[in-house]
Coordinates of N, CA and C in Angstrom, one line a residue:
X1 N 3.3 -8.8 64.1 CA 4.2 -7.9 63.4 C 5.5 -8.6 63.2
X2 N 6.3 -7.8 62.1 CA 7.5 -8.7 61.3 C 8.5 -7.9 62.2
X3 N 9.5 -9.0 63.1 CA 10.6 -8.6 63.8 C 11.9 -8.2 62.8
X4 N 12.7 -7.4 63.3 CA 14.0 -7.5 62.4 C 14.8 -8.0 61.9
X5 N 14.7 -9.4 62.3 CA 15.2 -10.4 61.6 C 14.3 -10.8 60.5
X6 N 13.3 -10.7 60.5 CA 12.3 -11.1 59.4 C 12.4 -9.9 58.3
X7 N 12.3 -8.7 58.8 CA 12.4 -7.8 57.4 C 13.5 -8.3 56.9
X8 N 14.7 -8.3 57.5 CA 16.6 -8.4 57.1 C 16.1 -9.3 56.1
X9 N 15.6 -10.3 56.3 CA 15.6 -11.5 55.5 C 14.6 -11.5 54.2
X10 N 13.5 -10.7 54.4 CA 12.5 -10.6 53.4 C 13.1 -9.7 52.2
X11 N 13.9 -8.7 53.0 CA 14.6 -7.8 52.1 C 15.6 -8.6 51.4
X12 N 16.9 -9.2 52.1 CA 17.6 -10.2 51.6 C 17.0 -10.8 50.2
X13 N 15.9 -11.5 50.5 CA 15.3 -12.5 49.5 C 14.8 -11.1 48.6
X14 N 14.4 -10.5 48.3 CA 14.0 -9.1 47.5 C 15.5 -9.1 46.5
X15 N 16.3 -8.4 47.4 CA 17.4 -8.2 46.6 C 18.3 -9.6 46.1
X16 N 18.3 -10.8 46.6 CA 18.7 -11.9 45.7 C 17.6 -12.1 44.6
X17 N 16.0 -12.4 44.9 CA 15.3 -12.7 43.6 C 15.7 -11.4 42.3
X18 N 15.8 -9.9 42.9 CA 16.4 -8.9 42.0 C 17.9 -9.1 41.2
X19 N 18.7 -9.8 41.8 CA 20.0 -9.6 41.4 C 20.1 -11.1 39.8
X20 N 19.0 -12.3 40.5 CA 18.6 -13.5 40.0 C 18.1 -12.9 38.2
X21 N 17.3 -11.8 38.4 CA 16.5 -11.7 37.6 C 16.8 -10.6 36.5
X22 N 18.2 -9.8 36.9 CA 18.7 -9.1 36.5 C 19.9 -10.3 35.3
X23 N 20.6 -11.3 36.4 CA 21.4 -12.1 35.6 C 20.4 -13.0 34.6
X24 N 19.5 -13.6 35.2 CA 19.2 -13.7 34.0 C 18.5 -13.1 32.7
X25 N 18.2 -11.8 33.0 CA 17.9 -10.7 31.6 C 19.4 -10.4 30.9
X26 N 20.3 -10.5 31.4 CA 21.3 -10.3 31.0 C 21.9 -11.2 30.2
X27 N 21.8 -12.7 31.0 CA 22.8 -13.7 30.1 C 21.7 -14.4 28.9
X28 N 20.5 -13.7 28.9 CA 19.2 -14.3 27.9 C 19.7 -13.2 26.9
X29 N 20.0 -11.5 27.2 CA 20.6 -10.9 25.9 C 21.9 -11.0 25.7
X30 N 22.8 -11.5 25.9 CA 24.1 -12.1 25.9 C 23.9 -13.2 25.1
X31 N 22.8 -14.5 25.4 CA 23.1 -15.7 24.6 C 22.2 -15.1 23.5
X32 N 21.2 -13.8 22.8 CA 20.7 -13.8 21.5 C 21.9 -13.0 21.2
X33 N 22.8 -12.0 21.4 CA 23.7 -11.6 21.1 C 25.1 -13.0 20.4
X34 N 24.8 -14.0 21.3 CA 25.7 -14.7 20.5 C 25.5 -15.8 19.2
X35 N 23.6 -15.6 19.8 CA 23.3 -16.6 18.3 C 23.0 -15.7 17.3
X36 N 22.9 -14.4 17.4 CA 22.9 -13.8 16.1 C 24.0 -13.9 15.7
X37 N 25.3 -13.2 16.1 CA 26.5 -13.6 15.9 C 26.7 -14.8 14.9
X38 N 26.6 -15.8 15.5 CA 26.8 -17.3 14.8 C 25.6 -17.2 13.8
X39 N 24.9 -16.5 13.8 CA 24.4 -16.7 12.7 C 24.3 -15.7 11.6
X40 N 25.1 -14.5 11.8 CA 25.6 -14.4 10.5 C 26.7 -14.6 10.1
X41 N 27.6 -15.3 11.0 CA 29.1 -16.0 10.7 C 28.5 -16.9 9.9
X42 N 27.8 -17.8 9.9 CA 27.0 -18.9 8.7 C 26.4 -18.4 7.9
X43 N 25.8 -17.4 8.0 CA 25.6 -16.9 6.8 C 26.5 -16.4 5.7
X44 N 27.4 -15.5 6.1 CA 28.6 -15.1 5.4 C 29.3 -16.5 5.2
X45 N 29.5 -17.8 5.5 CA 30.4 -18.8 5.2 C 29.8 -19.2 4.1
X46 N 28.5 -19.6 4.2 CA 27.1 -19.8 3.1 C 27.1 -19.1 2.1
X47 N 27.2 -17.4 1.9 CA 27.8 -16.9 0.7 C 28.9 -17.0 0.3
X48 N 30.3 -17.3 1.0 CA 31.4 -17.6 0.4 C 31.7 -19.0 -0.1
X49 N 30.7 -20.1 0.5 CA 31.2 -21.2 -0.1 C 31.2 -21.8 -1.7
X50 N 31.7 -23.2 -2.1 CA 32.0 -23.1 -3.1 C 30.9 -24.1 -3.6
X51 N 30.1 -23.9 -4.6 CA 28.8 -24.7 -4.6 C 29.4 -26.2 -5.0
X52 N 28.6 -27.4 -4.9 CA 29.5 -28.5 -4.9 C 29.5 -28.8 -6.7
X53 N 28.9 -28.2 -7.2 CA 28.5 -28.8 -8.9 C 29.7 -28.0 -9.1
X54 N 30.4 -27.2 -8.7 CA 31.6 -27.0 -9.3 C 32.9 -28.1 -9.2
X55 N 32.8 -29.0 -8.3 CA 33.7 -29.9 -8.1 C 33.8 -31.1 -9.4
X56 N 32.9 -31.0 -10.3 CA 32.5 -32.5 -11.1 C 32.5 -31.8 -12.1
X57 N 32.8 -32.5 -13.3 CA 33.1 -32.2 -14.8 C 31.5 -32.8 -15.1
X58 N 31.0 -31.5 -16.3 CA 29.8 -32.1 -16.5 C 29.7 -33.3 -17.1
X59 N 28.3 -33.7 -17.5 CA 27.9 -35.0 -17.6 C 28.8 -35.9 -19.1
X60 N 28.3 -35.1 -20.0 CA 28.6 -35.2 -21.0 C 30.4 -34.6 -21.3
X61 N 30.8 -34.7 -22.1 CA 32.9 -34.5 -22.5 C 32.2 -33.4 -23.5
X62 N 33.2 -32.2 -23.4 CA 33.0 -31.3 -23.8 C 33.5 -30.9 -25.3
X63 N 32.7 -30.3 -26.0 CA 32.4 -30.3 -27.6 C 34.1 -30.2 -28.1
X64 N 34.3 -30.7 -29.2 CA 35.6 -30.5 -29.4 C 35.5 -29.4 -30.9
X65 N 36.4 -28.4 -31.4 CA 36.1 -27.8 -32.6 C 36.5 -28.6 -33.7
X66 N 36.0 -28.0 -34.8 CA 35.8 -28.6 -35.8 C 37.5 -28.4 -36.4
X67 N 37.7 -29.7 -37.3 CA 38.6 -29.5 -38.2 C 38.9 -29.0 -39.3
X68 N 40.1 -28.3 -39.2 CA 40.6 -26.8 -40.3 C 41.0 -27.4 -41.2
X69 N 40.9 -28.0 -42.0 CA 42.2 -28.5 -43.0 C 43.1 -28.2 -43.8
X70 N 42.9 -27.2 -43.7 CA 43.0 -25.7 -44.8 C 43.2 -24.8 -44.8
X71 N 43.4 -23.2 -45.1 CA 43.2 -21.9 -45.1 C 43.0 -21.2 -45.8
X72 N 42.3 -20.1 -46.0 CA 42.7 -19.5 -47.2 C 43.7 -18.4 -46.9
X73 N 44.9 -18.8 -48.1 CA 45.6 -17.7 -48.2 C 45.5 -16.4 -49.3
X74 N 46.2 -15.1 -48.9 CA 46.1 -14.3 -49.8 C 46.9 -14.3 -50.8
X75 N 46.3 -13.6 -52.2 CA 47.4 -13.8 -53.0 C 48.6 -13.9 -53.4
X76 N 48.7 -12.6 -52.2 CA 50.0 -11.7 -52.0 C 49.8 -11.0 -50.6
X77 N 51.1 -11.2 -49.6 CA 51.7 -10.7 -49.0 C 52.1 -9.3 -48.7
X78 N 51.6 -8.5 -48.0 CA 52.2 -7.3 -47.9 C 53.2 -7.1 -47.7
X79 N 53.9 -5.6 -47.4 CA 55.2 -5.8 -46.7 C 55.3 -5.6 -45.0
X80 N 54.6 -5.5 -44.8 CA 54.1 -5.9 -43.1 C 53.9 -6.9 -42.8
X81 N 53.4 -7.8 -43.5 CA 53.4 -9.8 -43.3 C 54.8 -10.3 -43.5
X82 N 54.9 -9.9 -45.0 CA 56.7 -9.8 -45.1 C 57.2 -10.1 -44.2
X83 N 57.2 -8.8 -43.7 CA 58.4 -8.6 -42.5 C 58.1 -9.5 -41.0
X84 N 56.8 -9.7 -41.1 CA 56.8 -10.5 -39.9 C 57.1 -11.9 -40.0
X85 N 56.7 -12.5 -40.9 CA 56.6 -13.7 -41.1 C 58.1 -14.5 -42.0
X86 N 58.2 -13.6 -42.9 CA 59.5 -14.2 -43.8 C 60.7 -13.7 -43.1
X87 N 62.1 -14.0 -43.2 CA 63.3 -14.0 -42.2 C 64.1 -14.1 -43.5
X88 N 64.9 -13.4 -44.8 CA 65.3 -13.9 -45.5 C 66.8 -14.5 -44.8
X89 N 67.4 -15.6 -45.4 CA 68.5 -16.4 -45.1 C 69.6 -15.7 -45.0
X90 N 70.3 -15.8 -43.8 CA 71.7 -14.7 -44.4 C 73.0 -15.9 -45.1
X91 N 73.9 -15.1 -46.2 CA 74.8 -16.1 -46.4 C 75.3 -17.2 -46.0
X92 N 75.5 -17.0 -44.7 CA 76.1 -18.2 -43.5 C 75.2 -19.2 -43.3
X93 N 73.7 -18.9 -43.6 CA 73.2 -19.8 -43.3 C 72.5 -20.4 -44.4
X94 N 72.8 -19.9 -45.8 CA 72.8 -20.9 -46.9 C 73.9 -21.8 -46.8
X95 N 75.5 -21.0 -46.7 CA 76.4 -21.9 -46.7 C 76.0 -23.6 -46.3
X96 N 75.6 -23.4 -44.5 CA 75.6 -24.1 -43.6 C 74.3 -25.3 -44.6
X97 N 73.6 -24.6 -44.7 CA 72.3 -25.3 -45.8 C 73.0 -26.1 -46.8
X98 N 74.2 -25.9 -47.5 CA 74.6 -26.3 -48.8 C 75.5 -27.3 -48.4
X99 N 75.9 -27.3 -47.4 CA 77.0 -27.9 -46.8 C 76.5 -29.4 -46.2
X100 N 75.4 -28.9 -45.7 CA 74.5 -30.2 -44.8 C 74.0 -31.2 -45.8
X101 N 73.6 -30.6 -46.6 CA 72.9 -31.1 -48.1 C 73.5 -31.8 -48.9
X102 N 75.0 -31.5 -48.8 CA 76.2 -32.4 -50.2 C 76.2 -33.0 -49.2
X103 N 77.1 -33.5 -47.6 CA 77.5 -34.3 -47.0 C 76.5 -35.6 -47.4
X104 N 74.8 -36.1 -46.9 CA 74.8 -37.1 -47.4 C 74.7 -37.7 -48.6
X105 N 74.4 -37.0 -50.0 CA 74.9 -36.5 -51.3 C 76.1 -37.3 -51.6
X106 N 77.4 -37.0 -51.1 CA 78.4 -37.3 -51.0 C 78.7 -38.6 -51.0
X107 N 77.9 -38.8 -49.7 CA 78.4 -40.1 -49.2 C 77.5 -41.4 -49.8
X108 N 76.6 -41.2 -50.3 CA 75.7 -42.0 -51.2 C 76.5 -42.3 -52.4
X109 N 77.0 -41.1 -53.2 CA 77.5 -41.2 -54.2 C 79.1 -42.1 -54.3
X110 N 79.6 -42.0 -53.4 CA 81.0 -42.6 -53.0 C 80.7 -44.1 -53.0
X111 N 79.3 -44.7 -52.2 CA 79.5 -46.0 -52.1 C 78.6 -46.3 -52.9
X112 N 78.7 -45.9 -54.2 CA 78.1 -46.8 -55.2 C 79.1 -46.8 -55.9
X113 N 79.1 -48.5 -56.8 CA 80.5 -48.8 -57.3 C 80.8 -48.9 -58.7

């Protein structure tokens, strides 16, 4: 027969292999709790990242458009084009035009002899 020192101890060992077996069910759902975790931290990093073929200009230099040389214009002008596009001169600034115009005029004419 098992003396009382022998249960104490058989019980002991009961409740450490229990306590053993408890930590480890725990820290085994703790460490899948943390690789799930990390792994949809990587996942989400993986949808936000920036794919690398965006970093490089493609292969070939890209089309250039073609050359305008020309336009067609209309015959006539409305008075809405008119007004946006023409600015007629105010006096002051023919003056200033007439003025710019004779100076080297002027001075050409002077030094011929």
């Amino acid at each position: 027969m098992m003396g009382v020192k022998e249960r104490i101890l058989v019980l002991a060992a009961g409740i450490a292999a229990l306590v053993l077996a408890a930590v480890l069910v725990f820290s085994a759902v703790a460490e899948k709790k943390r690789s799930d975790g990390l792994l949809r931290e990587a996942e989400l990093r993986k949808s936000r990242a920036i794919p690398p073929e965006a970093f490089f200009l493609p292969d070939e230099p890209l089309g250039l458009p073609g050359v305008q040389l020309s336009r067609t214009t209309p015959p006539s002008w409305t008075e809405e084009e008119t007004g946006r596009w023409f600015i007629p001169p105010s006096d002051a600034d023919m003056e200033s035009l007439r003025l710019a115009g004779e100076a080297p005029v002027h001075r050409l004419l002077e030094s011929v002899p």
